[in-house]
Amino acid sequence: AQSVAQPEDQVNVAEGNPLTVKCTYSVSGNPYLFWYVQYPNRGLQFLLKYITGDNLVKGSYGFEAEFNKSQTSFHLKKPSALVSDSALYFCAVRDSYSGGYNKLIFGAGTRLAVHP
Amino acid sequence: DTAVSQTPKYLVTQMGNDKSIKCEQNLGHDTMYWYKQDSKKFLKIMFSYNNKELIINETVPNRFSPKSPDKAHLNLHINSLELGDSAVYFCASSQDTLAGGPYEQYFGPGTRLTVT
């Protein structure tokens, strides 16, 4: 079955420190991977995506993600965390059985808390 | 100049009632989606329309009926509301997924439905 796992419910990091939010996936064929962020009482906002090419993908707000095919991972990273980065982060993979349609399978989300 | 808008933002109603949620996007996208986010923040796709045609129809009770009068609008009608329908419902849109991609999705602010 195709799935996305975000093993940490919450990640705590001090402002200015690097952050990593983990994601692993299971999908048939080539994975198409996404990261979204959700601030309180808001809709999801797109951060970045991996389709093909460089394993390091750069996105919005200084975030980047590293695709690792052998480990089936797509971890989200940022070199220096800001308090304003505190939010709920979702990893998603496109369902490879969706006939080319953009059906996304989301992970359960990881709450990032950045402390001053 | 909101990209994806939903009305209403909050909806409180009693069991057994029928209600509708409206969604509009001004991004010129061809594909629109409805998602349900439960109390644990788990996000799952319900429906998707591409150019007014239903392309994704997940296992959702037939009390839920989407309607797309044109490609800028996607409404969700819910009959005989139940307690378990309480959730946040998100509309989203993206470029035509069959014309390249996969493309990122743009989410509306959500409609919080509470069934009492």
mmCIF file of C-alpha atoms in Angstrom:
data_model
loop_
_atom_site.group_PDB
_atom_site.id
_atom_site.type_symbol
_atom_site.label_atom_id
_atom_site.label_comp_id
_atom_site.label_asym_id
_atom_site.label_seq_id
_atom_site.Cartn_x
_atom_site.Cartn_y
_atom_site.Cartn_z
ATOM 1 C CA ALA A 1 0.000 0.000 0.000
ATOM 2 C CA GLN A 2 1.208 3.477 -0.757
ATOM 3 C CA SER A 3 1.833 5.605 2.272
ATOM 4 C CA VAL A 4 3.689 8.460 3.875
ATOM 5 C CA ALA A 5 5.110 8.326 7.379
ATOM 6 C CA GLN A 6 6.100 11.251 9.514
ATOM 7 C CA PRO A 7 7.602 9.499 12.543
ATOM 8 C CA GLU A 8 7.639 12.513 14.860
ATOM 9 C CA ASP A 9 4.462 14.087 16.170
ATOM 10 C CA GLN A 10 6.415 17.097 17.320
ATOM 11 C CA VAL A 11 9.857 18.562 16.764
ATOM 12 C CA ASN A 12 11.272 21.125 19.161
ATOM 13 C CA VAL A 13 14.186 23.330 18.174
ATOM 14 C CA ALA A 14 15.769 26.515 19.461
ATOM 15 C CA GLU A 15 15.675 29.598 17.274
ATOM 16 C CA GLY A 16 18.789 29.855 15.148
ATOM 17 C CA ASN A 17 19.457 26.113 15.213
ATOM 18 C CA PRO A 18 19.041 23.878 12.172
ATOM 19 C CA LEU A 19 15.819 21.919 11.916
ATOM 20 C CA THR A 20 14.845 18.645 10.291
ATOM 21 C CA VAL A 21 11.340 17.266 9.871
ATOM 22 C CA LYS A 22 11.393 13.651 8.776
ATOM 23 C CA CYS A 23 9.340 11.929 6.088
ATOM 24 C CA THR A 24 9.523 8.474 4.580
ATOM 25 C CA TYR A 25 7.344 7.144 1.807
ATOM 26 C CA SER A 26 6.216 3.962 0.153
ATOM 27 C CA VAL A 27 5.015 4.211 -3.437
ATOM 28 C CA SER A 28 5.179 2.256 -6.662
ATOM 29 C CA GLY A 29 7.340 3.712 -9.392
ATOM 30 C CA ASN A 30 8.906 7.138 -9.306
ATOM 31 C CA PRO A 31 7.816 9.203 -6.315
ATOM 32 C CA TYR A 32 6.472 12.704 -6.622
ATOM 33 C CA LEU A 33 6.879 14.302 -3.215
ATOM 34 C CA PHE A 34 5.619 17.489 -1.618
ATOM 35 C CA TRP A 35 5.925 19.466 1.591
ATOM 36 C CA TYR A 36 3.169 21.752 2.829
ATOM 37 C CA VAL A 37 2.907 23.942 5.917
ATOM 38 C CA GLN A 38 -0.249 24.779 7.866
ATOM 39 C CA TYR A 39 -0.366 27.729 10.232
ATOM 40 C CA PRO A 40 -3.116 27.806 12.886
ATOM 41 C CA ASN A 41 -6.602 28.229 11.443
ATOM 42 C CA ARG A 42 -5.237 28.477 7.919
ATOM 43 C CA GLY A 43 -5.166 26.338 4.818
ATOM 44 C CA LEU A 44 -2.089 24.457 3.689
ATOM 45 C CA GLN A 45 0.657 26.340 1.870
ATOM 46 C CA PHE A 46 2.990 24.707 -0.630
ATOM 47 C CA LEU A 47 6.672 24.721 0.331
ATOM 48 C CA LEU A 48 8.444 22.577 -2.243
ATOM 49 C CA LYS A 49 8.251 19.475 -4.386
ATOM 50 C CA TYR A 50 10.475 16.776 -5.830
ATOM 51 C CA ILE A 51 9.731 15.398 -9.270
ATOM 52 C CA THR A 52 13.101 14.460 -10.709
ATOM 53 C CA GLY A 53 16.650 15.767 -10.908
ATOM 54 C CA ASP A 54 18.700 17.113 -8.034
ATOM 55 C CA ASN A 55 18.163 15.350 -4.758
ATOM 56 C CA LEU A 56 18.295 18.652 -2.876
ATOM 57 C CA VAL A 57 15.210 20.717 -3.529
ATOM 58 C CA LYS A 58 14.975 24.341 -2.469
ATOM 59 C CA GLY A 59 11.649 25.881 -1.578
ATOM 60 C CA SER A 60 9.902 28.797 0.054
ATOM 61 C CA TYR A 61 10.941 30.606 3.252
ATOM 62 C CA GLY A 62 14.464 29.145 3.216
ATOM 63 C CA PHE A 63 13.315 25.531 3.442
ATOM 64 C CA GLU A 64 14.891 22.714 1.490
ATOM 65 C CA ALA A 65 14.351 18.986 1.320
ATOM 66 C CA GLU A 66 16.663 16.111 0.575
ATOM 67 C CA PHE A 67 15.382 13.210 -1.500
ATOM 68 C CA ASN A 68 17.053 9.883 -0.722
ATOM 69 C CA LYS A 69 15.874 7.055 -2.937
ATOM 70 C CA SER A 70 17.688 4.249 -1.135
ATOM 71 C CA GLN A 71 16.206 5.280 2.209
ATOM 72 C CA THR A 72 12.854 6.274 0.661
ATOM 73 C CA SER A 73 13.037 9.536 2.559
ATOM 74 C CA PHE A 74 12.291 13.171 1.853
ATOM 75 C CA HIS A 75 13.310 15.119 4.948
ATOM 76 C CA LEU A 76 12.570 18.815 5.261
ATOM 77 C CA LYS A 77 15.398 21.019 6.482
ATOM 78 C CA LYS A 78 16.260 24.596 7.286
ATOM 79 C CA PRO A 79 19.700 25.825 8.336
ATOM 80 C CA SER A 80 18.460 28.340 10.899
ATOM 81 C CA ALA A 81 14.999 28.098 12.453
ATOM 82 C CA LEU A 82 12.786 31.093 13.186
ATOM 83 C CA VAL A 83 10.052 31.328 15.790
ATOM 84 C CA SER A 84 7.700 32.134 12.922
ATOM 85 C CA ASP A 85 8.422 28.687 11.422
ATOM 86 C CA SER A 86 6.337 27.150 14.210
ATOM 87 C CA ALA A 87 3.487 25.373 12.432
ATOM 88 C CA LEU A 88 2.200 21.992 11.297
ATOM 89 C CA TYR A 89 4.143 20.424 8.446
ATOM 90 C CA PHE A 90 2.770 17.821 6.058
ATOM 91 C CA CYS A 91 4.659 15.544 3.718
ATOM 92 C CA ALA A 92 2.700 14.136 0.763
ATOM 93 C CA VAL A 93 3.263 11.761 -2.126
ATOM 94 C CA ARG A 94 1.281 11.480 -5.299
ATOM 95 C CA ASP A 95 -0.658 8.254 -5.548
ATOM 96 C CA SER A 96 0.951 6.424 -8.463
ATOM 97 C CA TYR A 97 -2.301 4.566 -9.100
ATOM 98 C CA SER A 98 -4.295 7.739 -9.621
ATOM 99 C CA GLY A 99 -3.984 7.593 -13.404
ATOM 100 C CA GLY A 100 -1.919 10.738 -13.699
ATOM 101 C CA TYR A 101 -4.323 12.729 -11.561
ATOM 102 C CA ASN A 102 -2.899 14.676 -8.680
ATOM 103 C CA LYS A 103 -4.241 12.535 -5.872
ATOM 104 C CA LEU A 104 -2.025 13.174 -2.869
ATOM 105 C CA ILE A 105 -1.508 10.910 0.102
ATOM 106 C CA PHE A 106 -0.624 12.967 3.154
ATOM 107 C CA GLY A 107 1.367 12.057 6.221
ATOM 108 C CA ALA A 108 -0.118 12.639 9.644
ATOM 109 C CA GLY A 109 1.749 15.904 10.089
ATOM 110 C CA THR A 110 4.574 17.037 12.367
ATOM 111 C CA ARG A 111 4.192 19.982 14.657
ATOM 112 C CA LEU A 112 7.302 22.149 14.680
ATOM 113 C CA ALA A 113 7.855 24.322 17.729
ATOM 114 C CA VAL A 114 10.692 26.816 17.577
ATOM 115 C CA HIS A 115 11.595 28.315 20.941
ATOM 116 C CA PRO A 116 13.202 31.758 21.358
ATOM 117 C CA ASP B 1 -7.462 39.092 -4.610
ATOM 118 C CA THR B 2 -7.800 35.864 -2.624
ATOM 119 C CA ALA B 3 -6.651 32.881 -4.686
ATOM 120 C CA VAL B 4 -8.929 30.172 -3.285
ATOM 121 C CA SER B 5 -11.882 31.268 -1.187
ATOM 122 C CA GLN B 6 -14.472 29.287 0.730
ATOM 123 C CA THR B 7 -17.776 30.221 2.299
ATOM 124 C CA PRO B 8 -18.767 30.005 5.025
ATOM 125 C CA LYS B 9 -15.707 29.965 7.273
ATOM 126 C CA TYR B 10 -17.673 28.453 10.140
ATOM 127 C CA LEU B 11 -20.794 26.327 9.987
ATOM 128 C CA VAL B 12 -22.657 25.096 13.049
ATOM 129 C CA THR B 13 -25.708 22.955 12.446
ATOM 130 C CA GLN B 14 -27.775 20.157 13.902
ATOM 131 C CA MET B 15 -27.800 16.498 12.991
ATOM 132 C CA GLY B 16 -30.047 15.683 10.083
ATOM 133 C CA ASN B 17 -29.747 19.064 8.399
ATOM 134 C CA ASP B 18 -28.501 19.654 4.859
ATOM 135 C CA LYS B 19 -25.754 22.197 4.236
ATOM 136 C CA SER B 20 -23.521 23.439 1.434
ATOM 137 C CA ILE B 21 -20.006 24.828 1.301
ATOM 138 C CA LYS B 22 -18.900 26.933 -1.630
ATOM 139 C CA CYS B 23 -15.448 27.292 -3.145
ATOM 140 C CA GLU B 24 -14.098 29.629 -5.788
ATOM 141 C CA GLN B 25 -10.624 30.022 -7.272
ATOM 142 C CA ASN B 26 -9.345 32.896 -9.387
ATOM 143 C CA LEU B 27 -6.076 31.259 -10.393
ATOM 144 C CA GLY B 28 -7.299 30.007 -13.750
ATOM 145 C CA HIS B 29 -6.753 26.411 -12.653
ATOM 146 C CA ASP B 30 -8.520 23.474 -14.283
ATOM 147 C CA THR B 31 -8.537 21.101 -11.327
ATOM 148 C CA MET B 32 -10.218 21.514 -7.963
ATOM 149 C CA TYR B 33 -10.360 19.327 -4.866
ATOM 150 C CA TRP B 34 -12.206 18.806 -1.608
ATOM 151 C CA TYR B 35 -10.340 17.552 1.464
ATOM 152 C CA LYS B 36 -11.475 16.652 4.954
ATOM 153 C CA GLN B 37 -9.237 17.333 7.946
ATOM 154 C CA ASP B 38 -10.327 15.591 11.111
ATOM 155 C CA SER B 39 -9.771 16.572 14.720
ATOM 156 C CA LYS B 40 -6.348 14.897 14.701
ATOM 157 C CA LYS B 41 -5.358 17.023 11.694
ATOM 158 C CA PHE B 42 -5.335 14.008 9.400
ATOM 159 C CA LEU B 43 -5.986 15.181 5.837
ATOM 160 C CA LYS B 44 -7.733 13.054 3.245
ATOM 161 C CA ILE B 45 -8.930 13.784 -0.258
ATOM 162 C CA MET B 46 -12.635 13.383 -0.924
ATOM 163 C CA PHE B 47 -13.218 14.514 -4.507
ATOM 164 C CA SER B 48 -11.516 16.149 -7.444
ATOM 165 C CA TYR B 49 -12.859 17.775 -10.586
ATOM 166 C CA ASN B 50 -10.961 18.540 -13.766
ATOM 167 C CA ASN B 51 -12.699 20.946 -16.129
ATOM 168 C CA LYS B 52 -16.045 20.242 -14.442
ATOM 169 C CA GLU B 53 -15.594 16.473 -14.726
ATOM 170 C CA LEU B 54 -15.331 14.279 -11.642
ATOM 171 C CA ILE B 55 -11.954 12.517 -11.714
ATOM 172 C CA ILE B 56 -11.362 11.443 -8.116
ATOM 173 C CA ASN B 57 -14.139 10.066 -5.957
ATOM 174 C CA GLU B 58 -12.876 8.517 -2.757
ATOM 175 C CA THR B 59 -14.812 6.289 -0.433
ATOM 176 C CA VAL B 60 -17.128 8.958 0.868
ATOM 177 C CA PRO B 61 -20.752 8.494 1.984
ATOM 178 C CA ASN B 62 -23.158 9.369 -0.790
ATOM 179 C CA ARG B 63 -24.607 12.013 1.505
ATOM 180 C CA PHE B 64 -21.717 14.097 0.188
ATOM 181 C CA SER B 65 -22.253 15.435 -3.313
ATOM 182 C CA PRO B 66 -19.839 17.763 -5.085
ATOM 183 C CA LYS B 67 -20.939 20.014 -7.897
ATOM 184 C CA SER B 68 -18.828 22.034 -10.288
ATOM 185 C CA PRO B 69 -20.880 24.579 -12.257
ATOM 186 C CA ASP B 70 -17.725 25.825 -13.993
ATOM 187 C CA LYS B 71 -14.028 25.220 -13.578
ATOM 188 C CA ALA B 72 -13.621 28.143 -11.165
ATOM 189 C CA HIS B 73 -16.195 26.812 -8.698
ATOM 190 C CA LEU B 74 -16.584 23.604 -6.736
ATOM 191 C CA ASN B 75 -19.325 23.265 -4.155
ATOM 192 C CA LEU B 76 -19.913 20.553 -1.597
ATOM 193 C CA HIS B 77 -23.404 19.631 -0.493
ATOM 194 C CA ILE B 78 -23.934 17.416 2.521
ATOM 195 C CA ASN B 79 -27.272 15.764 3.264
ATOM 196 C CA SER B 80 -28.482 14.421 6.598
ATOM 197 C CA LEU B 81 -25.502 15.656 8.564
ATOM 198 C CA GLU B 82 -24.068 13.364 11.233
ATOM 199 C CA LEU B 83 -21.868 14.047 14.264
ATOM 200 C CA GLY B 84 -18.942 12.356 12.517
ATOM 201 C CA ASP B 85 -19.075 14.921 9.724
ATOM 202 C CA SER B 86 -17.658 17.534 12.093
ATOM 203 C CA ALA B 87 -14.290 18.507 10.637
ATOM 204 C CA VAL B 88 -12.529 21.192 8.671
ATOM 205 C CA TYR B 89 -13.175 20.982 4.945
ATOM 206 C CA PHE B 90 -10.599 22.411 2.594
ATOM 207 C CA CYS B 91 -10.980 23.277 -1.049
ATOM 208 C CA ALA B 92 -7.885 23.348 -3.242
ATOM 209 C CA SER B 93 -6.991 23.915 -6.881
ATOM 210 C CA SER B 94 -4.111 23.188 -9.230
ATOM 211 C CA GLN B 95 -3.176 23.343 -12.867
ATOM 212 C CA ASP B 96 -4.444 20.594 -15.121
ATOM 213 C CA THR B 97 -2.661 17.506 -13.832
ATOM 214 C CA LEU B 98 -2.886 15.717 -17.161
ATOM 215 C CA ALA B 99 -1.073 18.528 -18.979
ATOM 216 C CA GLY B 100 2.267 18.005 -17.251
ATOM 217 C CA GLY B 101 3.022 18.286 -13.580
ATOM 218 C CA PRO B 102 2.465 17.099 -10.988
ATOM 219 C CA TYR B 103 1.521 20.570 -9.901
ATOM 220 C CA GLU B 104 1.270 21.928 -6.404
ATOM 221 C CA GLN B 105 -2.152 22.557 -4.958
ATOM 222 C CA TYR B 106 -3.362 25.863 -3.555
ATOM 223 C CA PHE B 107 -5.624 25.566 -0.556
ATOM 224 C CA GLY B 108 -8.479 27.685 0.669
ATOM 225 C CA PRO B 109 -8.741 28.824 4.308
ATOM 226 C CA GLY B 110 -11.074 25.998 5.268
ATOM 227 C CA THR B 111 -14.637 25.666 6.548
ATOM 228 C CA ARG B 112 -15.017 24.441 10.096
ATOM 229 C CA LEU B 113 -18.177 22.349 10.259
ATOM 230 C CA THR B 114 -19.595 21.513 13.658
ATOM 231 C CA VAL B 115 -22.560 19.167 13.855
ATOM 232 C CA THR B 116 -24.418 19.134 17.185
#
